[in-house]
């Protein structure tokens, strides 16, 4: 199958001639040789980037499903009782009995590990200990070296980590924590590296669509991984979650190496017309273009930059809580076994993915008709990603025994968070394209803090206290964080190119002179 797939693209993209390998020259359209575009290279990149994020995020969150099958809940309860704590709660609690819901025995036996809520919280949070370390550095390396290999290498480290997780777990939860930190180090470079690639591959007229397609992989990774992990755990065992998903991900890495390049000018099979369209719309498409120095003082005194940082950090609080803790909430409060848990946990993310693509298309349409500006588009999208989710999460704790309404509210809250892909998450490229990777690294460094805090804080609040009241407190905290994000971003955000991100005249002239000299030497 892989051979046939490669053969199709081989027929569409023939190896370039020596003339096409040179920098592009102004050639009249009627003299340009026709070259069929079966699939545009920029969209091959977008789809593979989407799948790459599916893998990175899938391998990040699969542990949140697997850990339910890994933990020996009976042993944890016994340990709590021996310690004198008679209020421990597992699969059954008073609120469930009061609702008259029949407790269904899960099809999964207890797992081998007696990890209580605190240990589970640390294990789930450990990924982010490594994730936070490589954000800014990953962005700088991607901007100055190879963003393609930075992203691919980070994903590969996650793949290898997933394959080693069962062995690590049998050693000790400390070994799992160390392994997850290494996986986080690899995952930390992926967002900054992808921002660099999007800045080089996405024409402004398609930037929202390409960015949304790529970053929708984060949602799709959760959507696919959660039910798939639950199915594997219930039908085979918890170890199969890591072995099967890790093995399947290796195929993607091979395709990424073969089909994706750092820029159109380095792609050996891109059509001449597509390369010319991208480079003429973006500018500075040649690898010989001068690199701008990062104006650090301007960056750290820019309110639009801080608006992105605040929005990214606050949004990630709610995002990571749903990403990591939604399976736990649905198991203990809504009373679903692991098969139903994994499947129903994925429903909100399916709606989120659909909403992300439709909402991005709507904003692009409004922008193309000059109905709204880029600034308005980013603020509108971020507002949608903050206020409605906050309201839904609080309301879900007041629906009593109406589990259907609870699922609807959780689905709506998760769905609206998808506005972030067209909001602050695309804002770095708007305000400073040359430094998109570094800015993403900066904002994602701060935004990683909730990933560390959420599992530990939720674990502490719900330790031996899996009740609606405990989760209501958690959701009220989230409400306040989301509202702060909305207010700060609406006041200070901008979608306009910042003065400090514009090329200096000397750098621009030097770059044009260098390109002119190279073109003259090629003619000679």
XYZ file of N, CA, C and O in Angstrom, residues 427-517:
364
model
N -2.153 33.882 16.123
C -1.833 35.300 16.246
C -0.345 35.607 16.145
O 0.052 36.716 15.740
N 0.512 34.635 16.508
C 1.959 34.873 16.451
C 2.395 35.208 15.022
O 3.234 36.102 14.804
N 1.849 34.481 14.048
C 2.234 34.682 12.650
C 1.735 36.027 12.144
O 2.364 36.653 11.296
N 0.599 36.509 12.674
C 0.059 37.814 12.262
C 0.990 38.947 12.664
O 1.292 39.831 11.859
N 1.432 38.935 13.910
C 2.140 40.099 14.435
C 3.638 40.067 14.166
O 4.286 41.115 14.156
N 4.219 38.875 13.948
C 5.673 38.791 13.744
C 6.029 37.505 13.013
O 6.553 36.562 13.623
N 5.785 37.423 11.700
C 6.091 36.198 10.952
C 7.536 35.718 11.067
O 7.762 34.515 11.184
N 8.537 36.618 11.062
C 9.919 36.120 11.139
C 10.244 35.424 12.460
O 11.195 34.650 12.536
N 9.477 35.728 13.501
C 9.772 35.178 14.827
C 8.631 34.296 15.336
O 8.459 34.125 16.537
N 7.856 33.740 14.400
C 6.670 32.967 14.799
C 7.030 31.793 15.697
O 6.335 31.512 16.684
N 8.124 31.093 15.377
C 8.519 29.944 16.188
C 8.945 30.332 17.589
O 8.564 29.692 18.568
N 9.736 31.398 17.684
C 10.199 31.847 18.996
C 9.039 32.346 19.844
O 8.947 32.045 21.040
N 8.128 33.126 19.241
C 6.975 33.640 19.985
C 6.075 32.499 20.445
O 5.545 32.523 21.561
N 5.884 31.499 19.591
C 5.110 30.343 20.012
C 5.802 29.628 21.161
O 5.158 29.181 22.119
N 7.129 29.527 21.094
C 7.868 28.906 22.190
C 7.690 29.652 23.493
O 7.527 29.053 24.558
N 7.701 30.991 23.406
C 7.531 31.804 24.616
C 6.136 31.610 25.199
O 5.979 31.326 26.398
N 5.109 31.769 24.367
C 3.740 31.670 24.890
C 3.441 30.253 25.367
O 2.766 30.053 26.383
N 3.963 29.256 24.663
C 3.681 27.872 25.055
C 4.455 27.451 26.293
O 4.066 26.508 26.979
N 5.553 28.144 26.584
C 6.255 27.894 27.846
C 5.349 28.239 29.022
O 5.176 27.453 29.960
N 4.762 29.436 28.969
C 3.822 29.830 30.015
C 2.584 28.937 29.998
O 2.047 28.580 31.049
N 2.134 28.587 28.786
C 0.909 27.796 28.656
C 1.092 26.355 29.104
O 0.102 25.632 29.259
N 2.327 25.939 29.306
C 2.582 24.591 29.788
C 2.363 24.474 31.294
O 2.107 23.383 31.812
N 2.446 25.593 31.992
C 2.281 25.566 33.446
C 0.943 24.949 33.869
O 0.912 24.163 34.830
N -0.166 25.265 33.193
C -1.411 24.575 33.561
C -1.338 23.064 33.361
O -1.981 22.307 34.107
N -0.568 22.615 32.373
C -0.423 21.181 32.165
C 0.239 20.502 33.353
O -0.043 19.336 33.655
N 1.111 21.234 34.019
C 1.751 20.706 35.220
C 0.816 20.812 36.421
O 0.709 19.901 37.237
N 0.094 21.933 36.475
C -0.721 22.206 37.661
C -2.041 21.451 37.675
O -2.478 20.976 38.743
N -2.690 21.333 36.521
C -4.050 20.777 36.498
C -4.130 19.369 37.083
O -4.947 19.121 37.982
N -3.325 18.390 36.609
C -3.466 17.047 37.183
C -3.206 17.007 38.690
O -3.912 16.306 39.426
N -2.211 17.775 39.133
C -1.884 17.756 40.563
C -2.964 18.432 41.397
O -3.357 17.923 42.459
N -3.466 19.587 40.939
C -4.495 20.311 41.687
C -5.806 19.529 41.708
O -6.444 19.375 42.756
N -6.208 19.031 40.535
C -7.439 18.239 40.488
C -7.286 16.979 41.331
O -8.213 16.572 42.054
N -6.113 16.345 41.271
C -5.879 15.155 42.083
C -5.957 15.454 43.569
O -6.509 14.667 44.346
N -5.437 16.620 43.976
C -5.471 16.988 45.391
C -6.896 17.285 45.854
O -7.301 16.884 46.953
N -7.667 17.987 45.031
C -9.040 18.338 45.405
C -9.936 17.107 45.459
O -10.809 16.994 46.321
N -9.715 16.171 44.539
C -10.594 14.994 44.452
C -10.027 13.766 45.167
O -10.621 12.695 45.084
N -8.893 13.915 45.842
C -8.299 12.770 46.534
C -9.263 12.248 47.595
O -9.616 12.955 48.546
N -9.718 11.004 47.411
C -10.721 10.403 48.304
C -11.997 11.244 48.379
O -12.713 11.220 49.380
N -12.258 12.022 47.338
C -13.400 12.943 47.377
C -13.952 13.157 45.966
O -14.101 14.284 45.501
N -14.242 12.045 45.283
C -14.782 12.141 43.923
C -16.272 12.467 44.000
O -17.143 11.618 43.854
N -16.574 13.759 44.228
C -17.950 14.210 44.385
C -18.233 15.366 43.440
O -17.318 16.031 42.941
N -19.527 15.627 43.239
C -19.935 16.751 42.409
C -19.445 18.061 43.015
O -19.019 18.979 42.295
N -19.482 18.167 44.328
C -19.065 19.401 44.993
C -17.594 19.704 44.725
O -17.207 20.862 44.513
N -16.750 18.672 44.767
C -15.323 18.874 44.510
C -15.093 19.361 43.079
O -14.318 20.286 42.834
N -15.793 18.737 42.134
C -15.631 19.143 40.740
C -16.246 20.513 40.477
O -15.792 21.248 39.596
N -17.280 20.886 41.230
C -17.854 22.229 41.077
C -16.824 23.293 41.424
O -16.713 24.329 40.758
N -16.055 23.053 42.491
C -14.992 23.987 42.864
C -13.972 24.103 41.739
O -13.538 25.213 41.383
N -13.606 22.969 41.157
C -12.639 22.972 40.058
C -13.168 23.788 38.883
O -12.446 24.595 38.280
N -14.437 23.608 38.539
C -15.007 24.305 37.384
C -15.205 25.793 37.665
O -15.152 26.611 36.745
N -15.454 26.182 38.911
C -15.544 27.609 39.238
C -14.177 28.287 39.104
O -14.076 29.436 38.661
N -13.129 27.583 39.495
C -11.778 28.113 39.286
C -11.529 28.325 37.799
O -10.987 29.351 37.368
N -11.966 27.354 37.002
C -11.802 27.457 35.554
C -12.595 28.634 34.993
O -12.135 29.326 34.067
N -13.787 28.878 35.509
C -14.603 30.018 35.075
C -13.846 31.329 35.250
O -13.787 32.162 34.336
N -13.247 31.531 36.406
C -12.500 32.761 36.650
C -11.312 32.915 35.718
O -11.035 34.018 35.219
N -10.624 31.826 35.446
C -9.457 31.876 34.553
C -9.879 32.203 33.129
O -9.252 33.031 32.446
N -10.946 31.589 32.651
C -11.442 31.868 31.304
C -11.893 33.323 31.154
O -11.659 33.963 30.120
N -12.567 33.864 32.159
C -13.040 35.250 32.078
C -11.868 36.228 32.056
O -11.910 37.244 31.358
N -10.823 35.929 32.816
C -9.633 36.790 32.782
C -8.992 36.766 31.397
O -8.567 37.803 30.876
N -8.928 35.586 30.791
C -8.402 35.474 29.425
C -9.191 36.352 28.463
O -8.611 37.103 27.666
N -10.511 36.263 28.521
C -11.378 37.037 27.629
C -11.143 38.535 27.766
O -10.947 39.250 26.771
N -11.119 39.044 28.979
C -10.977 40.486 29.205
C -9.617 40.984 28.743
O -9.502 41.986 28.025
N -8.551 40.285 29.135
C -7.196 40.738 28.807
C -6.957 40.717 27.301
O -6.405 41.665 26.734
N -7.375 39.648 26.643
C -7.107 39.519 25.204
C -7.891 40.541 24.392
O -7.363 41.137 23.449
N -9.140 40.766 24.729
C -9.959 41.715 23.981
C -9.388 43.125 24.094
O -9.435 43.911 23.146
N -8.811 43.445 25.233
C -8.263 44.796 25.429
C -6.926 44.982 24.700
O -6.701 46.003 24.034
N -6.028 44.010 24.761
C -4.644 44.236 24.335
C -4.214 43.525 23.052
O -3.140 43.827 22.521
N -4.988 42.609 22.518
C -4.539 41.839 21.353
C -4.567 42.674 20.078
O -5.272 43.680 19.969
N -3.791 42.233 19.089
C -3.745 42.878 17.775
C -3.468 41.826 16.711
O -2.798 40.827 16.981
N -3.997 42.067 15.510
C -3.722 41.176 14.390
C -2.840 41.809 13.343
O -2.653 41.245 12.255
N -2.268 42.970 13.675
C -1.456 43.713 12.718
C 0.029 43.412 12.893
O 0.500 43.163 14.008
N 0.762 43.456 11.789
C 2.217 43.275 11.824
C 2.843 44.378 12.665
O 2.611 45.567 12.441
N 3.639 43.976 13.644
C 4.255 44.945 14.552
C 5.492 45.582 13.921
O 6.195 44.954 13.124
N 5.738 46.828 14.282
C 6.869 47.566 13.701
C 8.192 46.861 13.950
O 9.068 46.829 13.085
N 8.350 46.287 15.124
C 9.618 45.645 15.458
C 9.829 44.340 14.705
O 10.922 43.762 14.732
N 8.784 43.849 14.031
C 8.901 42.608 13.260
C 9.119 42.864 11.774
O 9.255 41.917 10.995
N 9.155 44.140 11.384
C 9.372 44.467 9.979
C 10.870 44.473 9.686
O 11.667 44.952 10.509
N 11.298 43.974 8.509
C 12.720 43.963 8.166
C 13.277 45.383 8.116
O 12.625 46.303 7.612
N 14.468 45.554 8.674
C 15.141 46.852 8.563
C 15.560 47.081 7.112
O 15.859 46.147 6.388
N 15.621 48.316 6.712
C 15.934 48.633 5.310
C 17.301 48.089 4.914
O 17.490 47.587 3.810
N 18.269 48.153 5.829
C 19.603 47.654 5.480
C 19.570 46.146 5.259
O 20.179 45.616 4.333
N 18.831 45.417 6.150
C 18.749 43.969 6.003
C 18.016 43.600 4.721
O 18.394 42.676 4.013
N 16.946 44.353 4.404
C 16.190 44.064 3.200
C 17.034 44.311 1.957
O 17.063 43.502 1.031
N 17.763 45.432 1.932
C 18.612 45.730 0.776
C 19.735 44.720 0.630
O 20.083 44.319 -0.490
N 20.301 44.303 1.754
C 21.376 43.308 1.697
C 20.861 41.995 1.146
O 21.523 41.327 0.348
N 19.662 41.611 1.581
C 19.094 40.369 1.084
C 18.803 40.437 -0.401
O 19.070 39.487 -1.148
N 18.245 41.575 -0.881
C 17.958 41.715 -2.302
C 19.245 41.707 -3.117
O 19.312 41.127 -4.202
N 20.303 42.341 -2.604
C 21.586 42.373 -3.302
C 22.178 40.962 -3.393
O 22.708 40.566 -4.441
N 22.062 40.176 -2.312
C 22.590 38.825 -2.306
C 21.858 37.946 -3.327
O 22.466 37.164 -4.057
N 20.552 38.079 -3.392
C 19.771 37.301 -4.348
C 20.086 37.708 -5.783
O 20.166 36.865 -6.680
N 20.271 39.014 -6.005
C 20.593 39.495 -7.341
C 21.930 38.952 -7.811
O 22.083 38.504 -8.958
N 22.915 38.948 -6.908
C 24.227 38.405 -7.257
C 24.138 36.922 -7.593
O 24.773 36.452 -8.540
